[in-house]
PDB file of C-alpha atoms in Angstrom:
ATOM      1  CA  GLU Q   1     -29.640 -62.015 -52.144  1.00 76.00           C
ATOM      2  CA  PRO Q   2     -29.073 -65.393 -50.442  1.00 80.00           C
ATOM      3  CA  GLU Q   3     -28.022 -65.177 -46.806  1.00 90.00           C
ATOM      4  CA  VAL Q   4     -26.453 -67.322 -44.146  1.00 94.00           C
ATOM      5  CA  THR Q   5     -28.776 -67.245 -41.146  1.00 95.00           C
ATOM      6  CA  GLN Q   6     -27.595 -67.738 -37.583  1.00 96.00           C
ATOM      7  CA  THR Q   7     -29.659 -68.228 -34.452  1.00 96.00           C
ATOM      8  CA  PRO Q   8     -29.805 -67.058 -31.774  1.00 95.00           C
ATOM      9  CA  SER Q   9     -28.212 -63.653 -32.229  1.00 94.00           C
ATOM     10  CA  HIS Q  10     -27.228 -63.565 -28.574  1.00 96.00           C
ATOM     11  CA  GLN Q  11     -26.973 -66.386 -26.048  1.00 97.00           C
ATOM     12  CA  VAL Q  12     -26.072 -66.192 -22.382  1.00 98.00           C
ATOM     13  CA  THR Q  13     -25.137 -69.433 -20.657  1.00 97.00           C
ATOM     14  CA  GLN Q  14     -23.691 -70.550 -17.372  1.00 97.00           C
ATOM     15  CA  MET Q  15     -20.192 -71.967 -17.224  1.00 97.00           C
ATOM     16  CA  GLY Q  16     -20.236 -75.723 -17.657  1.00 97.00           C
ATOM     17  CA  GLN Q  17     -23.458 -75.769 -19.660  1.00 98.00           C
ATOM     18  CA  GLU Q  18     -23.745 -77.064 -23.192  1.00 98.00           C
ATOM     19  CA  VAL Q  19     -24.730 -74.708 -25.996  1.00 98.00           C
ATOM     20  CA  ILE Q  20     -25.717 -75.308 -29.594  1.00 97.00           C
ATOM     21  CA  LEU Q  21     -25.281 -72.551 -32.108  1.00 98.00           C
ATOM     22  CA  ARG Q  22     -27.323 -72.903 -35.257  1.00 97.00           C
ATOM     23  CA  CYS Q  23     -26.709 -71.881 -38.819  1.00 97.00           C
ATOM     24  CA  VAL Q  24     -28.596 -72.250 -42.072  1.00 97.00           C
ATOM     25  CA  PRO Q  25     -26.068 -71.985 -44.921  1.00 96.00           C
ATOM     26  CA  ILE Q  26     -26.978 -70.922 -48.440  1.00 94.00           C
ATOM     27  CA  SER Q  27     -28.803 -73.803 -50.037  1.00 91.00           C
ATOM     28  CA  ASN Q  28     -26.495 -74.655 -52.942  1.00 89.00           C
ATOM     29  CA  HIS Q  29     -23.282 -74.215 -50.961  1.00 92.00           C
ATOM     30  CA  LEU Q  30     -21.145 -77.246 -50.233  1.00 91.00           C
ATOM     31  CA  TYR Q  31     -18.532 -75.958 -47.777  1.00 92.00           C
ATOM     32  CA  PHE Q  32     -19.396 -74.825 -44.279  1.00 94.00           C
ATOM     33  CA  TYR Q  33     -17.314 -73.107 -41.622  1.00 95.00           C
ATOM     34  CA  TRP Q  34     -17.307 -71.801 -38.080  1.00 97.00           C
ATOM     35  CA  TYR Q  35     -15.159 -68.871 -37.006  1.00 96.00           C
ATOM     36  CA  ARG Q  36     -15.062 -66.975 -33.744  1.00 96.00           C
ATOM     37  CA  GLN Q  37     -14.041 -63.477 -32.707  1.00 92.00           C
ATOM     38  CA  ILE Q  38     -13.186 -62.772 -29.105  1.00 92.00           C
ATOM     39  CA  LEU Q  39     -13.848 -59.124 -28.333  1.00 88.00           C
ATOM     40  CA  GLY Q  40     -11.023 -56.957 -29.622  1.00 82.00           C
ATOM     41  CA  GLN Q  41      -9.187 -59.852 -31.220  1.00 85.00           C
ATOM     42  CA  LYS Q  42      -8.859 -61.395 -34.669  1.00 87.00           C
ATOM     43  CA  VAL Q  43     -11.470 -63.500 -36.366  1.00 91.00           C
ATOM     44  CA  GLU Q  44     -10.188 -67.050 -35.855  1.00 93.00           C
ATOM     45  CA  PHE Q  45     -10.934 -70.172 -37.859  1.00 93.00           C
ATOM     46  CA  LEU Q  46     -12.458 -73.066 -35.938  1.00 96.00           C
ATOM     47  CA  VAL Q  47     -13.528 -75.741 -38.408  1.00 95.00           C
ATOM     48  CA  SER Q  48     -14.513 -76.458 -41.991  1.00 92.00           C
ATOM     49  CA  PHE Q  49     -16.983 -79.122 -43.098  1.00 93.00           C
ATOM     50  CA  TYR Q  50     -17.454 -80.697 -46.495  1.00 91.00           C
ATOM     51  CA  ASN Q  51     -19.187 -83.814 -47.719  1.00 90.00           C
ATOM     52  CA  ASN Q  52     -20.544 -84.535 -44.243  1.00 91.00           C
ATOM     53  CA  GLU Q  53     -17.223 -84.543 -42.494  1.00 93.00           C
ATOM     54  CA  ILE Q  54     -14.711 -82.185 -40.961  1.00 94.00           C
ATOM     55  CA  SER Q  55     -12.138 -81.228 -43.593  1.00 91.00           C
ATOM     56  CA  GLU Q  56      -9.960 -78.984 -41.474  1.00 90.00           C
ATOM     57  CA  LYS Q  57      -9.878 -77.778 -37.867  1.00 93.00           C
ATOM     58  CA  SER Q  58      -7.755 -75.440 -35.815  1.00 92.00           C
ATOM     59  CA  GLU Q  59      -6.084 -75.986 -32.455  1.00 92.00           C
ATOM     60  CA  ILE Q  60      -8.973 -74.124 -30.843  1.00 94.00           C
ATOM     61  CA  PHE Q  61     -11.410 -76.807 -31.993  1.00 96.00           C
ATOM     62  CA  ASP Q  62     -10.709 -79.318 -29.235  1.00 94.00           C
ATOM     63  CA  ASP Q  63     -12.832 -82.130 -27.833  1.00 95.00           C
ATOM     64  CA  GLN Q  64     -15.370 -79.777 -26.279  1.00 96.00           C
ATOM     65  CA  PHE Q  65     -16.449 -78.659 -29.756  1.00 97.00           C
ATOM     66  CA  SER Q  66     -18.389 -80.626 -32.335  1.00 97.00           C
ATOM     67  CA  VAL Q  67     -20.215 -79.838 -35.548  1.00 97.00           C
ATOM     68  CA  GLU Q  68     -23.100 -81.531 -37.212  1.00 95.00           C
ATOM     69  CA  ARG Q  69     -25.286 -81.214 -40.253  1.00 93.00           C
ATOM     70  CA  PRO Q  70     -28.348 -82.957 -38.861  1.00 87.00           C
ATOM     71  CA  ASP Q  71     -30.496 -82.417 -41.944  1.00 87.00           C
ATOM     72  CA  GLY Q  72     -30.207 -80.880 -45.384  1.00 79.00           C
ATOM     73  CA  SER Q  73     -30.326 -77.304 -44.192  1.00 88.00           C
ATOM     74  CA  ASN Q  74     -28.856 -76.793 -40.707  1.00 94.00           C
ATOM     75  CA  PHE Q  75     -25.232 -76.706 -39.628  1.00 97.00           C
ATOM     76  CA  THR Q  76     -24.630 -76.636 -35.873  1.00 97.00           C
ATOM     77  CA  LEU Q  77     -21.737 -75.966 -33.526  1.00 98.00           C
ATOM     78  CA  LYS Q  78     -21.976 -77.589 -30.114  1.00 98.00           C
ATOM     79  CA  ILE Q  79     -19.825 -76.543 -27.176  1.00 98.00           C
ATOM     80  CA  ARG Q  80     -20.101 -79.280 -24.570  1.00 96.00           C
ATOM     81  CA  SER Q  81     -19.019 -77.651 -21.337  1.00 94.00           C
ATOM     82  CA  THR Q  82     -18.646 -73.919 -21.799  1.00 97.00           C
ATOM     83  CA  LYS Q  83     -15.840 -71.956 -20.192  1.00 97.00           C
ATOM     84  CA  LEU Q  84     -15.624 -68.227 -19.570  1.00 97.00           C
ATOM     85  CA  GLU Q  85     -13.049 -67.930 -22.353  1.00 96.00           C
ATOM     86  CA  ASP Q  86     -15.549 -69.301 -24.868  1.00 97.00           C
ATOM     87  CA  SER Q  87     -17.336 -65.952 -24.721  1.00 98.00           C
ATOM     88  CA  ALA Q  88     -17.070 -64.580 -28.249  1.00 97.00           C
ATOM     89  CA  MET Q  89     -18.936 -63.825 -31.440  1.00 95.00           C
ATOM     90  CA  TYR Q  90     -19.319 -67.013 -33.442  1.00 97.00           C
ATOM     91  CA  PHE Q  91     -19.683 -66.703 -37.201  1.00 96.00           C
ATOM     92  CA  CYS Q  92     -20.943 -69.348 -39.556  1.00 96.00           C
ATOM     93  CA  ALA Q  93     -19.956 -69.155 -43.221  1.00 94.00           C
ATOM     94  CA  SER Q  94     -20.642 -71.133 -46.363  1.00 93.00           C
ATOM     95  CA  SER Q  95     -19.113 -71.318 -49.799  1.00 90.00           C
ATOM     96  CA  GLU Q  96     -20.190 -72.880 -53.066  1.00 87.00           C
ATOM     97  CA  SER Q  97     -16.716 -73.715 -54.317  1.00 79.00           C
ATOM     98  CA  GLY Q  98     -14.552 -73.425 -51.216  1.00 73.00           C
ATOM     99  CA  THR Q  99     -12.052 -71.164 -52.939  1.00 70.00           C
ATOM    100  CA  TYR Q 100     -13.576 -67.715 -52.725  1.00 70.00           C
ATOM    101  CA  GLY Q 101     -16.795 -65.909 -52.055  1.00 69.00           C
ATOM    102  CA  TYR Q 102     -17.426 -67.127 -48.544  1.00 85.00           C
ATOM    103  CA  THR Q 103     -20.712 -65.730 -47.223  1.00 90.00           C
ATOM    104  CA  PHE Q 104     -20.807 -65.082 -43.498  1.00 92.00           C
ATOM    105  CA  GLY Q 105     -23.790 -64.927 -41.197  1.00 93.00           C
ATOM    106  CA  SER Q 106     -24.396 -62.067 -38.761  1.00 91.00           C
ATOM    107  CA  GLY Q 107     -23.003 -64.071 -35.880  1.00 94.00           C
ATOM    108  CA  THR Q 108     -24.111 -65.341 -32.494  1.00 96.00           C
ATOM    109  CA  ARG Q 109     -22.748 -63.491 -29.500  1.00 96.00           C
ATOM    110  CA  LEU Q 110     -22.099 -66.092 -26.810  1.00 98.00           C
ATOM    111  CA  THR Q 111     -21.641 -64.849 -23.266  1.00 98.00           C
ATOM    112  CA  VAL Q 112     -20.560 -67.388 -20.646  1.00 98.00           C
ATOM    113  CA  VAL Q 113     -21.150 -66.267 -17.065  1.00 97.00           C
TER     114      VAL Q 113
ATOM    115  CA  GLY D   1       3.215 -69.375 -39.094  1.00 59.00           C
ATOM    116  CA  GLU D   2       0.708 -67.428 -41.073  1.00 67.00           C
ATOM    117  CA  ASP D   3      -0.054 -63.912 -39.900  1.00 85.00           C
ATOM    118  CA  VAL D   4      -1.963 -60.949 -41.282  1.00 91.00           C
ATOM    119  CA  GLU D   5      -1.341 -57.457 -39.929  1.00 93.00           C
ATOM    120  CA  GLN D   6      -3.335 -54.263 -40.376  1.00 94.00           C
ATOM    121  CA  SER D   7      -3.263 -50.815 -38.862  1.00 90.00           C
ATOM    122  CA  LEU D   8      -6.123 -50.458 -36.392  1.00 91.00           C
ATOM    123  CA  PHE D   9      -7.630 -47.082 -37.224  1.00 95.00           C
ATOM    124  CA  LEU D  10      -8.066 -44.740 -40.167  1.00 97.00           C
ATOM    125  CA  SER D  11      -9.935 -41.467 -40.157  1.00 97.00           C
ATOM    126  CA  VAL D  12     -10.845 -39.598 -43.353  1.00 97.00           C
ATOM    127  CA  ARG D  13     -13.162 -36.831 -44.489  1.00 97.00           C
ATOM    128  CA  GLU D  14     -16.127 -37.516 -46.714  1.00 97.00           C
ATOM    129  CA  GLY D  15     -15.153 -37.314 -50.387  1.00 97.00           C
ATOM    130  CA  ASP D  16     -11.506 -38.167 -49.764  1.00 97.00           C
ATOM    131  CA  SER D  17      -9.903 -41.450 -50.754  1.00 97.00           C
ATOM    132  CA  SER D  18      -9.196 -44.029 -48.059  1.00 97.00           C
ATOM    133  CA  VAL D  19      -6.328 -46.474 -48.260  1.00 97.00           C
ATOM    134  CA  ILE D  20      -6.300 -49.424 -45.912  1.00 98.00           C
ATOM    135  CA  ASN D  21      -3.120 -51.468 -45.804  1.00 97.00           C
ATOM    136  CA  CYS D  22      -2.407 -55.063 -44.915  1.00 96.00           C
ATOM    137  CA  THR D  23       0.688 -57.235 -44.781  1.00 95.00           C
ATOM    138  CA  TYR D  24       0.763 -60.994 -44.737  1.00 90.00           C
ATOM    139  CA  THR D  25       3.517 -63.479 -44.142  1.00 85.00           C
ATOM    140  CA  ASP D  26       2.674 -66.573 -46.151  1.00 78.00           C
ATOM    141  CA  SER D  27       3.970 -66.349 -49.708  1.00 73.00           C
ATOM    142  CA  SER D  28       1.850 -69.322 -50.743  1.00 75.00           C
ATOM    143  CA  SER D  29      -1.367 -67.326 -50.353  1.00 73.00           C
ATOM    144  CA  THR D  30      -3.759 -68.131 -53.167  1.00 79.00           C
ATOM    145  CA  TYR D  31      -6.539 -65.620 -52.585  1.00 86.00           C
ATOM    146  CA  LEU D  32      -6.583 -62.402 -50.599  1.00 90.00           C
ATOM    147  CA  TYR D  33      -9.808 -60.835 -49.455  1.00 92.00           C
ATOM    148  CA  TRP D  34     -11.287 -57.684 -48.057  1.00 95.00           C
ATOM    149  CA  TYR D  35     -14.306 -57.994 -45.779  1.00 94.00           C
ATOM    150  CA  LYS D  36     -16.410 -55.212 -44.281  1.00 95.00           C
ATOM    151  CA  GLN D  37     -18.144 -55.438 -40.924  1.00 91.00           C
ATOM    152  CA  GLU D  38     -20.760 -52.888 -39.937  1.00 90.00           C
ATOM    153  CA  PRO D  39     -21.882 -52.650 -36.290  1.00 83.00           C
ATOM    154  CA  GLY D  40     -23.929 -55.678 -35.286  1.00 76.00           C
ATOM    155  CA  ALA D  41     -23.604 -57.273 -38.694  1.00 80.00           C
ATOM    156  CA  GLY D  42     -21.670 -60.168 -40.166  1.00 83.00           C
ATOM    157  CA  LEU D  43     -18.651 -60.087 -42.420  1.00 89.00           C
ATOM    158  CA  GLN D  44     -19.511 -58.876 -45.898  1.00 90.00           C
ATOM    159  CA  LEU D  45     -17.170 -59.864 -48.721  1.00 89.00           C
ATOM    160  CA  LEU D  46     -16.174 -56.680 -50.545  1.00 93.00           C
ATOM    161  CA  THR D  47     -13.681 -58.006 -53.021  1.00 92.00           C
ATOM    162  CA  TYR D  48     -10.933 -60.545 -53.470  1.00 90.00           C
ATOM    163  CA  ILE D  49      -7.829 -60.870 -55.604  1.00 91.00           C
ATOM    164  CA  PHE D  50      -6.067 -63.949 -56.856  1.00 88.00           C
ATOM    165  CA  SER D  51      -2.385 -64.063 -56.042  1.00 86.00           C
ATOM    166  CA  ASN D  52      -1.272 -63.892 -59.678  1.00 87.00           C
ATOM    167  CA  MET D  53      -2.928 -60.484 -60.113  1.00 89.00           C
ATOM    168  CA  ASP D  54      -1.457 -57.083 -59.269  1.00 93.00           C
ATOM    169  CA  MET D  55      -4.598 -55.014 -59.275  1.00 95.00           C
ATOM    170  CA  LYS D  56      -8.338 -55.355 -59.285  1.00 95.00           C
ATOM    171  CA  GLN D  57     -10.847 -52.557 -59.645  1.00 95.00           C
ATOM    172  CA  ASP D  58     -14.507 -52.771 -58.763  1.00 92.00           C
ATOM    173  CA  GLN D  59     -16.407 -49.471 -58.905  1.00 95.00           C
ATOM    174  CA  ARG D  60     -15.041 -47.326 -56.042  1.00 96.00           C
ATOM    175  CA  LEU D  61     -12.764 -50.090 -54.781  1.00 97.00           C
ATOM    176  CA  THR D  62      -9.222 -50.710 -55.983  1.00 97.00           C
ATOM    177  CA  VAL D  63      -7.146 -53.564 -54.630  1.00 97.00           C
ATOM    178  CA  LEU D  64      -3.391 -53.523 -55.113  1.00 97.00           C
ATOM    179  CA  LEU D  65      -1.232 -56.558 -54.436  1.00 95.00           C
ATOM    180  CA  ASN D  66       2.548 -56.459 -54.114  1.00 94.00           C
ATOM    181  CA  LYS D  67       3.567 -60.088 -53.830  1.00 90.00           C
ATOM    182  CA  LYS D  68       7.242 -59.295 -53.389  1.00 90.00           C
ATOM    183  CA  ASP D  69       6.553 -57.203 -50.299  1.00 92.00           C
ATOM    184  CA  LYS D  70       3.512 -59.297 -49.276  1.00 91.00           C
ATOM    185  CA  HIS D  71       1.470 -56.110 -49.121  1.00 94.00           C
ATOM    186  CA  LEU D  72      -2.196 -55.695 -49.948  1.00 95.00           C
ATOM    187  CA  SER D  73      -4.118 -52.449 -50.008  1.00 97.00           C
ATOM    188  CA  LEU D  74      -7.723 -51.410 -50.433  1.00 97.00           C
ATOM    189  CA  ARG D  75      -8.443 -47.970 -51.827  1.00 98.00           C
ATOM    190  CA  ILE D  76     -11.942 -46.573 -51.490  1.00 97.00           C
ATOM    191  CA  ALA D  77     -12.522 -43.599 -53.779  1.00 98.00           C
ATOM    192  CA  ASP D  78     -14.917 -40.795 -52.787  1.00 97.00           C
ATOM    193  CA  THR D  79     -15.372 -42.212 -49.280  1.00 98.00           C
ATOM    194  CA  GLN D  80     -18.863 -41.778 -47.859  1.00 97.00           C
ATOM    195  CA  THR D  81     -20.121 -41.815 -44.272  1.00 95.00           C
ATOM    196  CA  GLY D  82     -21.766 -45.152 -45.076  1.00 94.00           C
ATOM    197  CA  ASP D  83     -18.295 -46.599 -45.597  1.00 97.00           C
ATOM    198  CA  SER D  84     -17.581 -46.267 -41.866  1.00 97.00           C
ATOM    199  CA  ALA D  85     -16.999 -49.817 -40.675  1.00 96.00           C
ATOM    200  CA  ILE D  86     -14.282 -52.291 -39.758  1.00 95.00           C
ATOM    201  CA  TYR D  87     -12.365 -53.640 -42.764  1.00 97.00           C
ATOM    202  CA  PHE D  88     -10.691 -57.028 -42.507  1.00 95.00           C
ATOM    203  CA  CYS D  89      -7.929 -58.318 -44.704  1.00 94.00           C
ATOM    204  CA  ALA D  90      -7.811 -62.127 -45.022  1.00 92.00           C
ATOM    205  CA  GLU D  91      -5.801 -64.721 -46.890  1.00 89.00           C
ATOM    206  CA  SER D  92      -6.304 -68.327 -47.867  1.00 84.00           C
ATOM    207  CA  ILE D  93      -3.303 -70.465 -48.578  1.00 72.00           C
ATOM    208  CA  ARG D  94      -4.514 -73.780 -49.779  1.00 64.00           C
ATOM    209  CA  GLN D  95      -7.083 -75.266 -52.084  1.00 59.00           C
ATOM    210  CA  ALA D  96     -10.820 -75.595 -51.777  1.00 53.00           C
ATOM    211  CA  GLY D  97     -12.381 -75.452 -48.342  1.00 58.00           C
ATOM    212  CA  THR D  98      -9.390 -73.886 -46.683  1.00 73.00           C
ATOM    213  CA  ALA D  99      -9.457 -71.660 -43.629  1.00 83.00           C
ATOM    214  CA  LEU D 100      -9.214 -67.904 -43.938  1.00 88.00           C
ATOM    215  CA  ILE D 101      -6.555 -66.152 -41.884  1.00 89.00           C
ATOM    216  CA  PHE D 102      -7.815 -62.728 -40.808  1.00 92.00           C
ATOM    217  CA  GLY D 103      -6.154 -59.563 -39.685  1.00 92.00           C
ATOM    218  CA  LYS D 104      -7.440 -57.693 -36.620  1.00 91.00           C
ATOM    219  CA  GLY D 105      -9.374 -55.247 -38.763  1.00 94.00           C
ATOM    220  CA  THR D 106      -9.027 -51.538 -39.520  1.00 96.00           C
ATOM    221  CA  THR D 107     -11.723 -49.248 -38.175  1.00 96.00           C
ATOM    222  CA  LEU D 108     -12.504 -46.632 -40.820  1.00 97.00           C
ATOM    223  CA  SER D 109     -14.145 -43.493 -39.526  1.00 97.00           C
ATOM    224  CA  VAL D 110     -15.548 -41.072 -42.117  1.00 97.00           C
ATOM    225  CA  SER D 111     -16.456 -37.578 -41.013  1.00 95.00           C
ATOM    226  CA  SER D 112     -18.667 -35.194 -42.945  1.00 90.00           C
TER     227      SER D 112
END
C-alpha cells in the first residue's frame, strides 16, 4: 500500500538553529499538508499546499515556517530559527483529491533544546 | 471557532463493543473522520462519513452521525487487543484541500 514517508523520525536541534523536515508524499497525490502535535495536545493544522503554492495556513504558520516542493517527489517544512515551543511531532500528509482519504506519514519528532 | 471534543480514555474487555464519542461545533462540516494512531506510528484513516449520511458501516466499524446534536460516534464490534490505540475524530469544513480539525484523541485500552 502506498505510504507517505517522513525523515528523519527524530531530530534534536539547538534553539535558534534551522531545521528541515522532509516528506515524500504518495506519487499521484496533489494536495500536501503539514500538521503538528505538541505532546498531550491536539493535532494542529499548519499548512496546505497545492499546485506549487500554499493554499491555506494557520496562525501557527508564521514567518519562521516555510514549505517547499523542491522536486517532483519531496515536500519539506523548514523552521528558520527554532524555539523550545516548536518541540512537537510533525506529520506530513497527502491527498489525491483534497476532500477525503488523507494519508499521513509516521511523523518526525522534533526536540528543541 | 471550530472545535472537536472527545473523551480522553475508554477501557473495555476483549470481545466487548467499544463506543468512542465525539462532538463538534461547526455545522458546516462536510466530512467527518476517524483516525487511529498506534504507538510510534502515524495517523491511519479508519473511516469517514459525509455530512449528509447518518450511518456508515465497514466490517467491525460503525459510524453514527447526528447532525442535529453535532455528535459523531465510532463503534468497534468484538474489540480486540490489537485495537488498543488512540482514536482521533476530525472534521473538514470546506472544499478540496481544506484543513482537518482534530480532537485530542481517545485512548482505547483493551484488556484480555
